[in-house]
Amino acid sequence: MTINAVVMPGPDMPLEVRKFAEPVLEPGAVLLRTLGSEVCGTDVHLSKGQLAGVPYPIIPGHVSVGKIAALGPAATDADVPKDVDGSPLELDQVVTFLDVHGNCGRCWYCTVGHATTRCPSRKVYGVTFSAEEGLLGGWSQYIYLKPGVHVVPLPPDLDWRAFLAGGCGMPTALHAVSLGEVAFGDTVVVQGSGPVGLCAAVLAQLRGAGQVIVVGGPEVRLRAATRFGADAVIDIAETTPRERLEAIRDMTRGRGADVTIEATGVASAVAEGMRITRDAGRYVVVGQYTNVGDTAFNPHLDLNQKHLDIRGCWGSDVGHMYRAVRVMARYANQFPWTELISGQYGLDEAQIAIDDVTAQRVVKALIVP
Amino acid sequence: MTINAVVMPGPDMPLEVRKFAEPVLEPGAVLLRTLGSEVCGTDVHLSKGQLAGVPYPIIPGHVSVGKIAALGPAATDADVPKDVDGSPLELDQVVTFLDVHGNCGRCWYCTVGHATTRCPSRKVYGVTFSAEEGLLGGWSQYIYLKPGVHVVPLPPDLDWRAFLAGGCGMPTALHAVSLGEVAFGDTVVVQGSGPVGLCAAVLAQLRGAGQVIVVGGPEVRLRAATRFGADAVIDIAETTPRERLEAIRDMTRGRGADVTIEATGVASAVAEGMRITRDAGRYVVVGQYTNVGDTAFNPHLDLNQKHLDIRGCWGSDVGHMYRAVRVMARYANQFPWTELISGQYGLDEAQIAIDDVTAQRVVKALIVP
Amino acid sequence: MTINAVVMPGPDMPLEVRKFAEPVLEPGAVLLRTLGSEVCGTDVHLSKGQLAGVPYPIIPGHVSVGKIAALGPAATDADVPKDVDGSPLELDQVVTFLDVHGNCGRCWYCTVGHATTRCPSRKVYGVTFSAEEGLLGGWSQYIYLKPGVHVVPLPPDLDWRAFLAGGCGMPTALHAVSLGEVAFGDTVVVQGSGPVGLCAAVLAQLRGAGQVIVVGGPEVRLRAATRFGADAVIDIAETTPRERLEAIRDMTRGRGADVTIEATGVASAVAEGMRITRDAGRYVVVGQYTNVGDTAFNPHLDLNQKHLDIRGCWGSDVGHMYRAVRVMARYANQFPWTELISGQYGLDEAQIAIDDVTAQRVVKALIVP
Amino acid sequence: MTINAVVMPGPDMPLEVRKFAEPVLEPGAVLLRTLGSEVCGTDVHLSKGQLAGVPYPIIPGHVSVGKIAALGPAATDADVPKDVDGSPLELDQVVTFLDVHGNCGRCWYCTVGHATTRCPSRKVYGVTFSAEEGLLGGWSQYIYLKPGVHVVPLPPDLDWRAFLAGGCGMPTALHAVSLGEVAFGDTVVVQGSGPVGLCAAVLAQLRGAGQVIVVGGPEVRLRAATRFGADAVIDIAETTPRERLEAIRDMTRGRGADVTIEATGVASAVAEGMRITRDAGRYVVVGQYTNVGDTAFNPHLDLNQKHLDIRGCWGSDVGHMYRAVRVMARYANQFPWTELISGQYGLDEAQIAIDDVTAQRVVKALIVP
């Protein structure tokens, strides 16, 4: 068997489909036949060379779903691949996995700081593995799960396309909304209407928010926000920061948002987010994933006098992925996840997929090998 | 104008309808024409004399909705009655109010402990005011709101019957579920299927629970639980504690509930609740509203080795009521609140209402003068 | 009796001593014979007109200690002036009081937001009361405590000078250090070595910090920091931001501070504070008390990727003052509070006191009428 | 080289000194020459067979200090034994280590629940390893640290005897006091005056408690409590539960303890602890380490109406040990740790040590091979 996989040779270079040999499984490893893998903003950043330390060529694709095609040899119980709940994995199960691999469990961040996403040993499928190391990205017919990769089966009532409609945006947003400590009835403002923002708008409702306002664009995404329950949307192309501030205050008795979730990637959004949040509110910054430069704010007015709480939110851990799967399954009847998918692309169409996501022509794009 | 109101003369004495004179409003006071008032478990306790220090005769009815019939004189701005958001109240507005009145803002619990429900000065409409002090209970054609009572208008999209379907169970459950710190995807078990339990089962879903299990009875209430989204119900009349423990472990990979909310009023439920909660889970005890005696538990197995967190939850504050109104309005399309109302009773039928609630023949009963 | 008090007629105008008539006490009021009142950075800001909405002329002095000289008439128990613990106040007791007066207990921030320092009705002794309204500042022979002012007696083992050595810096720092959630053994960096910074350095030790580093100046203040237990001090006049970052990383295994407390008043200190704090650490900004302009930071590097938590901290509530008194009394043997006092000034020397504080010639200055 | 180690052959059997062969080190392993190992209550439980699943014969001793005598071979960097901060270990370093070994990093409790002490794979030096598996207990001339054991060097200013004076009581108490969320100025009551209780009394002061009260006995231990800063002690042999409740209320303005830490091992202490804690206070139960039967409480009076928070606290993780070392080093001048040591015993005196601890004749006993 030869296996086709998309390879990104380097920044600003066209994607290629290359052939790989079938891997030999070590004890504890799992081979997935890929059902689908998402295209996300990170892949755009990768294609432009905006992330540091990426070992090109790589096989992109970090959140994926597959069917278990083979299990590594297991001489002892410790070698039997198990899911997060401790059940042995079985052939033909449909599963996803946390793209992050290799938290060390030994370092200060793992053991004392309990900062689950700051372990320096973390490696990420589709991002920090070279294509020369194996099938370690999702845009491939098969994915090699190394021993220790955290596997989460999809429940029977959660269609794999529905899960990928959230993609990595769902655990990311779940982490951010959890950090936001939304209280019942709160007004939640989401800055950004990409996949993370839309997932945050849904999850805010699943925290019992009293009002969810999405600030973003373009219109196709704002329509999706409304379709998924946002009480109001504000188009950034048609408003000034001052108008947005006033609109949000008008909707909140003059106070501002109780909780604001930033998911924009635009540096200037951060100071705006401080201002649209009420005094003593909470502001979670999750969208500043790459370095796009400095921005200015007023420490007295925007932070100290406001008694504001600002929380940077980096990465996802196993719990975020596990919980995302459970939430998406439980509320699948309420939220038509698959409507977020604008297009499916074969391996040989991956470049088109990247281009469409770059141009924001789509809400969510999937690679389906 | 004379005003009819139900009076509870004392424990185990039949209710009467008595006539009261129209009150003269002091500055800052508000007169409500009652639209409806709920009958809750507290009223049953009151009728049996199970609460200490009640100044019988009283006008029962603590959570109520009314239309503003008159406003007290306001020589200065400080005397203008305002809602919790700071807007002046207006004639004919439909409002509810927090039954608790008179947090002092001066004592140690108010100022240092920030224990909003433990101020010793608290008085409660329908419970701690004598009928001789005025129209200070909801089972009356009119309710006198003293200066400083916290008023929350109902939004236009929240029918007053829908709000009363939750009644005091909703802010109570909102307080308890908030204390439970439900995380996305958690399994929440609710012990008890009365109004507090049913509201907790709904609110758990509005925290993004992955699974909600209601343990209770009788069948009419368990059917309501299912109708309002519970994933599973367990009838206490048909199961032993061991069977319930095993059923819950079967539904949770052997671990038990992530969060359990007790809303039963039965002392022995508390040790059972500890056992059905997983290690390092959270257990909120909100239903032990009256003293029904001691119960036994094993501190090593049920608490210390389990690393369990147990939180007693007493009373509601303004925020719980304010948030309950917002949540009920926002999710009114999703949850058919009014279906919880089994019966409406006139003032002269109040005794029947109490009897029906005592016998658990109804889910929720309203007094509609 | 005529009463002498210092009056600040307006910004950049010399202080004067004026004579006031003895006030008539309303029910619930208390008259204090002033033992001492502090001079703090706020007074410098007031003298320069850097705070908005100040009703000059004012009597400065917000944190003060006095002996009870008279109690207002008390027809009913509600009128009897009591301390925070609920005990009736007595003549000749030595007490302090929270300078903030008039939290309304009614507004959204008081009742729903539970943001104790964001109630818009708050008034502040020595800052927001005009001299025409009465003896409502501490630089006076007597202070008039309005009904409802929160009074905290000093325990017998806490000398009033010792308490004023902390002054308003102590409850402010106590609020900030509490928000910082210092864990046992943490490295705490304090930016700023004025009264708030020094108090924070002490309080960090009373949270079991493993290491306390003070960044500030001039040398007289850094010597005080060392005297009060700081493990290391860094003089800002002799180091660059990069050198400070490297020094702090050298002392923290390369990670940075677990908790950083900002108490500088300098806008650029805020971005520096983000950088010297470790990934997933906590940064409390309490020193940006006036508007000194914007500053720049990098949302990706300084906040999002760091998974940093930044907490603006505004004002003090009754609990902070009450707890400050208890802590200072309990640990008075361990920390020689009075050594922080560089000078005592009579009412007619108040201008000199302000000048000395402005020039940072002193650590703490007291007005002793 | 042959190595002497104490072996506990089984419950209620006399201890023996046996000879073991020098172990061959696997990659990542470390051999410690034991400086000292503590005798703690757990060892008494082990000697009486009160813990389930112990694989007798065992080498007791779970918290120990040693000098690094040998390091395992390290072909790759991953095999180099490192301390928790990430620094390679070196010969002759004086270190301690977390007795708990083998958190899996894979199970639900490790990855989703973040319940660091509830991983089912945990093994404990001196408790759950058989003597046949090797030198896996501290009462031995040498201790074999398996690959992955978490090692914490002692700072130069922390004498190893001082560290062992706290022993496992210090990380245990550190965990409990952290869970108690002591606020500045709080009254903390500690139930129990054994090593955990004494450490809790010290750590409460290092959280800025306003008052620390120790309830326990016998007198030798209460004297130690006073020596280590307790503001008051109450002898359980000379008081009834009612007298203790009244004494504590007298010392707390009638409210009770803000935070209570249970460290007794006596079941009935738990209900008493609920009662001596104030409304809306926090109660941490850490001392119910073995099953000594049921106890009764009143769910209405002791839990629900009190709005009490009760937290079971099980085990220690790496962070607790790491932080314990830092705190003991930082405050060694303030607390004369070594005074807690009542006696040192050679390997051949281990039985006497157990007997002395059982009879509570000593505060802390060390085994010094």
Short mmCIF file of C-alpha atoms in Angstrom, two decimals, chain D:
data_model
loop_
_atom_site.label_atom_id
_atom_site.label_comp_id
_atom_site.label_asym_id
_atom_site.label_seq_id
_atom_site.Cartn_x
_atom_site.Cartn_y
_atom_site.Cartn_z
CA MET D 1 28.25 -3.64 49.03
CA THR D 2 25.30 -5.00 51.00
CA ILE D 3 22.63 -2.61 52.13
CA ASN D 4 20.69 -2.71 55.38
CA ALA D 5 17.01 -1.85 55.34
CA VAL D 6 14.13 -2.16 57.77
CA VAL D 7 11.44 -4.57 56.65
CA MET D 8 7.88 -4.71 57.96
CA PRO D 9 6.95 -8.34 57.34
CA GLY D 10 3.23 -7.85 57.88
CA PRO D 11 0.63 -6.32 60.17
CA ASP D 12 1.33 -6.67 63.87
CA MET D 13 4.69 -8.32 63.22
CA PRO D 14 7.98 -6.95 64.58
CA LEU D 15 10.18 -4.98 62.23
CA GLU D 16 13.41 -6.59 61.02
CA VAL D 17 16.63 -5.33 59.49
CA ARG D 18 17.43 -7.28 56.32
CA LYS D 19 20.30 -7.15 53.89
CA PHE D 20 19.83 -6.29 50.24
CA ALA D 21 22.20 -6.41 47.29
CA GLU D 22 23.35 -3.20 45.70
CA PRO D 23 20.92 -2.46 42.85
CA VAL D 24 21.87 -2.05 39.22
CA LEU D 25 20.56 1.27 37.96
CA GLU D 26 18.41 1.45 34.84
CA PRO D 27 18.59 4.56 32.63
CA GLY D 28 17.00 7.52 34.42
CA ALA D 29 17.25 5.95 37.87
CA VAL D 30 19.02 7.48 40.87
CA LEU D 31 20.51 5.87 43.97
CA LEU D 32 20.27 7.86 47.18
CA ARG D 33 22.36 7.32 50.28
CA THR D 34 19.73 7.96 52.93
CA LEU D 35 20.37 10.83 55.34
CA GLY D 36 17.07 10.41 57.12
CA SER D 37 13.52 9.25 56.74
CA GLU D 38 10.52 10.14 58.80
CA VAL D 39 8.20 8.05 60.94
CA CYS D 40 4.66 9.19 60.46
CA GLY D 41 1.13 8.19 61.32
CA THR D 42 0.90 6.23 58.11
CA ASP D 43 3.65 3.94 59.37
CA VAL D 44 1.61 3.28 62.48
CA HIS D 45 -1.39 2.45 60.30
CA LEU D 46 0.80 0.14 58.21
CA SER D 47 2.10 -1.65 61.27
CA LYS D 48 -1.47 -2.35 62.37
CA GLY D 49 -2.69 -3.42 58.95
CA GLN D 50 -5.15 -0.54 58.66
CA LEU D 51 -4.50 0.23 55.01
CA ALA D 52 -5.92 -1.92 52.23
CA GLY D 53 -3.83 -3.57 49.53
CA VAL D 54 -0.38 -3.24 51.08
CA PRO D 55 2.04 -5.83 49.54
CA TYR D 56 3.85 -6.90 52.71
CA PRO D 57 6.72 -7.32 53.28
CA ILE D 58 7.55 -3.68 52.66
CA ILE D 59 10.37 -1.28 53.44
CA PRO D 60 8.59 1.61 55.22
CA GLY D 61 9.49 5.27 54.94
CA HIS D 62 7.85 7.52 52.42
CA VAL D 63 9.28 11.00 52.92
CA SER D 64 13.06 10.88 53.05
CA VAL D 65 16.18 12.87 52.30
CA GLY D 66 19.34 11.49 50.78
CA LYS D 67 22.57 12.34 49.05
CA ILE D 68 22.87 11.23 45.44
CA ALA D 69 25.23 8.24 45.42
CA ALA D 70 24.85 7.11 41.83
CA LEU D 71 23.05 8.05 38.63
CA GLY D 72 21.74 5.61 36.05
CA PRO D 73 23.29 5.40 32.60
CA ALA D 74 22.05 8.07 30.19
CA ALA D 75 22.53 7.36 26.52
CA THR D 76 20.22 10.18 25.49
CA ASP D 77 19.22 13.45 27.09
CA ALA D 78 15.81 11.96 27.92
CA ASP D 79 17.54 9.51 30.24
CA VAL D 80 19.42 12.13 32.26
CA PRO D 81 17.74 12.33 35.67
CA LYS D 82 16.58 15.91 36.28
CA ASP D 83 15.02 17.77 39.14
CA VAL D 84 11.55 19.34 38.96
CA ASP D 85 13.04 22.58 37.68
CA GLY D 86 14.71 20.73 34.80
CA SER D 87 18.30 20.81 36.00
CA PRO D 88 20.34 17.61 35.66
CA LEU D 89 20.95 15.95 38.99
CA GLU D 90 24.51 15.67 40.25
CA LEU D 91 26.38 13.33 42.54
CA ASP D 92 26.36 14.36 46.21
CA GLN D 93 23.35 16.66 45.86
CA VAL D 94 21.07 16.52 48.89
CA VAL D 95 17.55 15.91 47.67
CA THR D 96 14.10 14.76 48.63
CA PHE D 97 11.52 13.26 46.30
CA LEU D 98 7.78 12.87 46.04
CA ASP D 99 6.92 9.47 47.48
CA VAL D 100 4.16 9.13 44.92
CA HIS D 101 5.37 7.64 41.68
CA GLY D 102 3.79 6.81 38.39
CA ASN D 103 0.96 9.22 37.69
CA CYS D 104 0.08 7.93 34.26
CA GLY D 105 -0.58 11.19 32.41
CA ARG D 106 -3.06 9.29 30.25
CA CYS D 107 -6.15 8.49 32.32
CA TRP D 108 -9.26 10.62 32.65
CA TYR D 109 -8.22 11.89 36.10
CA CYS D 110 -4.79 12.93 34.80
CA THR D 111 -5.97 14.53 31.56
CA VAL D 112 -9.58 15.69 31.93
CA GLY D 113 -10.33 15.81 35.66
CA HIS D 114 -6.97 17.39 36.54
CA ALA D 115 -7.34 15.62 39.88
CA THR D 116 -3.66 15.13 40.43
CA THR D 117 -4.00 12.85 43.43
CA ARG D 118 -6.70 10.53 42.04
CA CYS D 119 -4.81 8.78 39.22
CA PRO D 120 -5.36 5.05 39.79
CA SER D 121 -1.80 4.24 38.68
CA ARG D 122 -0.16 6.02 41.58
CA LYS D 123 2.31 3.99 43.59
CA VAL D 124 3.80 5.19 46.87
CA TYR D 125 7.32 4.64 48.19
CA GLY D 126 7.22 2.94 51.55
CA VAL D 127 3.57 1.91 51.18
CA THR D 128 2.57 0.18 47.94
CA PHE D 129 5.87 -1.39 46.86
CA SER D 130 6.92 -4.80 48.14
CA ALA D 131 10.39 -5.21 49.59
CA GLU D 132 10.85 -7.81 46.88
CA GLU D 133 10.68 -5.09 44.25
CA GLY D 134 13.73 -3.32 45.63
CA LEU D 135 14.87 -0.51 47.88
CA LEU D 136 11.60 1.38 47.52
CA GLY D 137 11.21 2.74 51.03
CA GLY D 138 13.18 5.20 53.11
CA TRP D 139 14.12 3.16 56.20
CA SER D 140 17.16 1.87 54.42
CA GLN D 141 20.78 2.84 53.91
CA TYR D 142 20.02 3.46 50.27
CA ILE D 143 16.89 4.27 48.29
CA TYR D 144 16.39 3.38 44.64
CA LEU D 145 14.61 6.15 42.73
CA LYS D 146 12.97 4.70 39.65
CA PRO D 147 13.04 6.65 36.39
CA GLY D 148 10.42 9.38 36.57
CA VAL D 149 10.46 9.87 40.34
CA HIS D 150 10.12 13.59 40.98
CA VAL D 151 13.23 14.88 42.73
CA VAL D 152 13.48 18.19 44.60
CA PRO D 153 16.91 19.34 45.80
CA LEU D 154 17.05 20.96 49.21
CA PRO D 155 18.32 24.56 49.04
CA PRO D 156 21.62 25.13 50.85
CA ASP D 157 19.90 27.09 53.61
CA LEU D 158 17.52 24.25 54.48
CA ASP D 159 19.05 21.68 56.78
CA TRP D 160 17.82 18.19 55.95
CA ARG D 161 16.73 17.58 59.52
CA ALA D 162 14.66 20.77 59.38
CA PHE D 163 12.96 19.53 56.25
CA LEU D 164 12.21 16.13 57.79
CA ALA D 165 10.83 17.82 60.89
CA GLY D 166 7.92 18.72 58.67
CA GLY D 167 8.08 15.44 56.83
CA CYS D 168 5.04 14.37 54.91
CA GLY D 169 2.99 16.50 57.25
CA MET D 170 4.23 19.62 55.50
CA PRO D 171 3.11 18.93 51.90
CA THR D 172 -0.09 17.41 53.29
CA ALA D 173 -0.82 20.50 55.35
CA LEU D 174 0.24 22.75 52.49
CA HIS D 175 -2.33 21.08 50.28
CA ALA D 176 -5.02 21.39 52.94
CA VAL D 177 -4.31 25.01 53.85
CA SER D 178 -4.21 25.93 50.15
CA LEU D 179 -7.63 24.33 49.68
CA GLY D 180 -8.84 26.31 52.69
CA GLU D 181 -8.31 29.57 50.82
CA VAL D 182 -7.35 31.46 53.97
CA ALA D 183 -7.89 35.19 53.50
CA PHE D 184 -5.77 37.82 55.24
CA GLY D 185 -6.86 38.22 58.84
CA ASP D 186 -9.00 35.08 58.95
CA THR D 187 -9.35 33.01 62.08
CA VAL D 188 -8.08 29.51 61.33
CA VAL D 189 -8.89 26.64 63.65
CA VAL D 190 -6.81 23.49 63.32
CA GLN D 191 -8.29 20.29 64.71
CA GLY D 192 -5.45 17.99 65.68
CA SER D 193 -1.95 18.71 66.92
CA GLY D 194 0.04 15.94 65.27
CA PRO D 195 2.54 16.74 62.52
CA VAL D 196 -0.12 17.66 59.95
CA GLY D 197 -1.96 19.87 62.41
CA LEU D 198 1.19 21.63 63.60
CA CYS D 199 2.30 22.24 60.04
CA ALA D 200 -1.16 23.60 59.23
CA ALA D 201 -0.92 25.97 62.18
CA VAL D 202 2.38 27.29 60.87
CA LEU D 203 1.18 27.57 57.30
CA ALA D 204 -1.95 29.44 58.37
CA GLN D 205 0.36 32.14 59.72
CA LEU D 206 2.15 32.13 56.38
CA ARG D 207 -1.20 32.94 54.76
CA GLY D 208 -1.61 35.99 56.98
CA ALA D 209 -4.21 34.51 59.32
CA GLY D 210 -5.34 36.95 61.99
CA GLN D 211 -5.66 34.24 64.61
CA VAL D 212 -4.69 30.56 64.75
CA ILE D 213 -6.32 28.23 67.25
CA VAL D 214 -5.18 24.62 67.70
CA VAL D 215 -7.55 22.06 69.21
CA GLY D 216 -5.78 18.87 70.24
CA GLY D 217 -3.47 17.17 72.69
CA PRO D 218 -1.59 15.84 74.54
CA GLU D 219 0.14 18.69 76.24
CA VAL D 220 3.56 18.11 74.63
CA ARG D 221 2.00 18.76 71.26
CA LEU D 222 -0.02 21.77 72.38
CA ARG D 223 3.18 23.27 73.77
CA ALA D 224 4.74 22.78 70.36
CA ALA D 225 1.74 24.52 68.78
CA THR D 226 2.25 27.51 71.03
CA ARG D 227 5.98 27.49 70.37
CA PHE D 228 5.20 27.64 66.65
CA GLY D 229 2.93 30.61 66.94
CA ALA D 230 -0.61 29.40 67.72
CA ASP D 231 -2.54 32.23 69.37
CA ALA D 232 -4.56 29.80 71.47
CA VAL D 233 -4.71 26.07 72.14
CA ILE D 234 -7.62 24.00 73.43
CA ASP D 235 -6.95 20.64 75.07
CA ILE D 236 -9.50 18.05 73.96
CA ALA D 237 -8.87 16.02 77.09
CA GLU D 238 -10.08 18.84 79.29
CA THR D 239 -13.03 20.18 77.31
CA THR D 240 -16.35 19.02 75.94
CA PRO D 241 -17.38 19.69 72.34
CA ARG D 242 -19.81 22.34 73.60
CA GLU D 243 -17.08 24.06 75.59
CA ARG D 244 -14.82 24.08 72.58
CA LEU D 245 -17.58 25.53 70.40
CA GLU D 246 -18.20 28.27 72.93
CA ALA D 247 -14.53 29.01 73.36
CA ILE D 248 -14.07 29.42 69.62
CA ARG D 249 -17.16 31.59 69.28
CA ASP D 250 -15.88 33.75 72.13
CA MET D 251 -12.67 34.30 70.20
CA THR D 252 -14.47 35.12 66.94
CA ARG D 253 -17.18 37.62 67.84
CA GLY D 254 -19.66 34.77 67.99
CA ARG D 255 -19.19 33.72 64.38
CA GLY D 256 -16.82 30.73 64.46
CA ALA D 257 -13.71 30.00 62.44
CA ASP D 258 -13.39 31.43 58.95
CA VAL D 259 -11.43 28.34 57.96
CA THR D 260 -11.11 25.04 59.82
CA ILE D 261 -8.55 22.35 59.00
CA GLU D 262 -9.32 18.85 60.25
CA ALA D 263 -6.23 16.72 60.98
CA THR D 264 -7.35 14.26 63.65
CA GLY D 265 -8.19 10.84 62.26
CA VAL D 266 -11.24 10.77 64.53
CA ALA D 267 -14.59 10.49 62.73
CA SER D 268 -16.60 12.49 65.24
CA ALA D 269 -14.28 15.44 64.78
CA VAL D 270 -15.87 16.10 61.40
CA ALA D 271 -19.30 17.14 62.62
CA GLU D 272 -17.65 19.17 65.37
CA GLY D 273 -15.55 20.88 62.73
CA MET D 274 -18.63 21.89 60.78
CA ARG D 275 -20.08 23.48 63.89
CA ILE D 276 -17.03 25.48 64.91
CA THR D 277 -16.77 26.97 61.42
CA ARG D 278 -18.71 30.14 60.70
CA ASP D 279 -21.55 30.43 58.25
CA ALA D 280 -20.22 30.54 54.70
CA GLY D 281 -16.81 29.44 55.93
CA ARG D 282 -14.56 26.72 54.59
CA TYR D 283 -13.80 23.38 56.20
CA VAL D 284 -10.99 21.16 54.90
CA VAL D 285 -10.99 17.52 55.96
CA VAL D 286 -7.53 16.03 55.52
CA GLY D 287 -7.14 13.78 58.55
CA GLN D 288 -9.59 10.97 57.78
CA TYR D 289 -6.84 8.91 56.21
CA THR D 290 -8.21 5.52 57.28
CA ASN D 291 -11.68 4.11 57.65
CA VAL D 292 -12.67 4.43 61.31
CA GLY D 293 -16.40 4.14 60.74
CA ASP D 294 -19.40 6.39 60.21
CA THR D 295 -20.36 9.56 61.98
CA ALA D 296 -23.54 11.62 62.17
CA PHE D 297 -24.28 15.23 61.31
CA ASN D 298 -27.30 17.42 60.65
CA PRO D 299 -27.49 18.38 56.97
CA HIS D 300 -29.78 21.34 57.63
CA LEU D 301 -28.00 22.93 60.58
CA ASP D 302 -24.43 21.89 59.87
CA LEU D 303 -24.26 22.32 56.11
CA ASN D 304 -27.13 23.79 54.13
CA GLN D 305 -28.30 26.64 56.35
CA LYS D 306 -24.69 27.41 57.23
CA HIS D 307 -23.85 27.76 53.52
CA LEU D 308 -20.74 25.81 54.47
CA ASP D 309 -18.08 24.63 52.04
CA ILE D 310 -16.48 21.29 52.96
CA ARG D 311 -13.46 20.05 51.07
CA GLY D 312 -12.02 16.59 51.29
CA CYS D 313 -8.28 16.71 50.68
CA TRP D 314 -6.45 13.59 49.54
CA GLY D 315 -2.72 13.14 49.01
CA SER D 316 -0.03 15.42 47.68
CA ASP D 317 1.30 16.11 44.23
CA VAL D 318 4.68 17.29 43.02
CA GLY D 319 3.70 20.91 43.47
CA HIS D 320 2.91 20.46 47.13
CA MET D 321 6.31 18.90 47.80
CA TYR D 322 8.16 21.49 45.71
CA ARG D 323 6.39 24.34 47.45
CA ALA D 324 6.89 22.79 50.90
CA VAL D 325 10.65 22.78 50.32
CA ARG D 326 10.66 26.41 49.22
CA VAL D 327 8.50 27.60 52.11
CA MET D 328 10.50 25.73 54.74
CA ALA D 329 13.74 27.17 53.39
CA ARG D 330 12.43 30.73 53.12
CA TYR D 331 10.99 30.87 56.63
CA ALA D 332 13.54 28.70 58.41
CA ASN D 333 14.70 31.63 60.53
CA GLN D 334 11.21 32.30 61.72
CA PHE D 335 10.17 28.74 62.58
CA PRO D 336 12.67 26.51 64.42
CA TRP D 337 11.64 23.40 62.51
CA THR D 338 14.14 21.05 64.11
CA GLU D 339 12.58 21.56 67.52
CA LEU D 340 9.72 19.40 66.27
CA ILE D 341 12.04 16.41 66.23
CA SER D 342 11.74 14.51 69.47
CA GLY D 343 14.00 11.64 68.63
CA GLN D 344 16.30 10.00 66.09
CA TYR D 345 16.45 6.23 65.72
CA GLY D 346 18.86 3.91 63.94
CA LEU D 347 17.58 1.21 61.60
CA ASP D 348 17.73 -1.32 64.43
CA GLU D 349 15.64 0.99 66.61
CA ALA D 350 12.82 1.36 64.13
CA GLN D 351 10.41 -0.69 66.23
CA ILE D 352 10.99 1.63 69.18
CA ALA D 353 10.32 4.58 66.90
CA ILE D 354 6.99 3.13 65.79
CA ASP D 355 6.04 2.42 69.38
CA ASP D 356 6.90 5.95 70.48
CA VAL D 357 4.86 7.49 67.68
CA THR D 358 1.94 5.16 68.40
CA ALA D 359 1.96 6.25 72.03
CA GLN D 360 2.19 9.95 70.97
CA ARG D 361 5.28 10.23 73.20
CA VAL D 362 7.01 12.23 70.48
CA VAL D 363 6.10 14.98 68.07
CA LYS D 364 8.30 13.84 65.21
CA ALA D 365 10.60 10.81 65.01
CA LEU D 366 13.30 10.28 62.37
CA ILE D 367 15.01 7.13 61.18
CA VAL D 368 18.70 7.91 60.60
CA PRO D 369 20.46 4.88 59.08
#
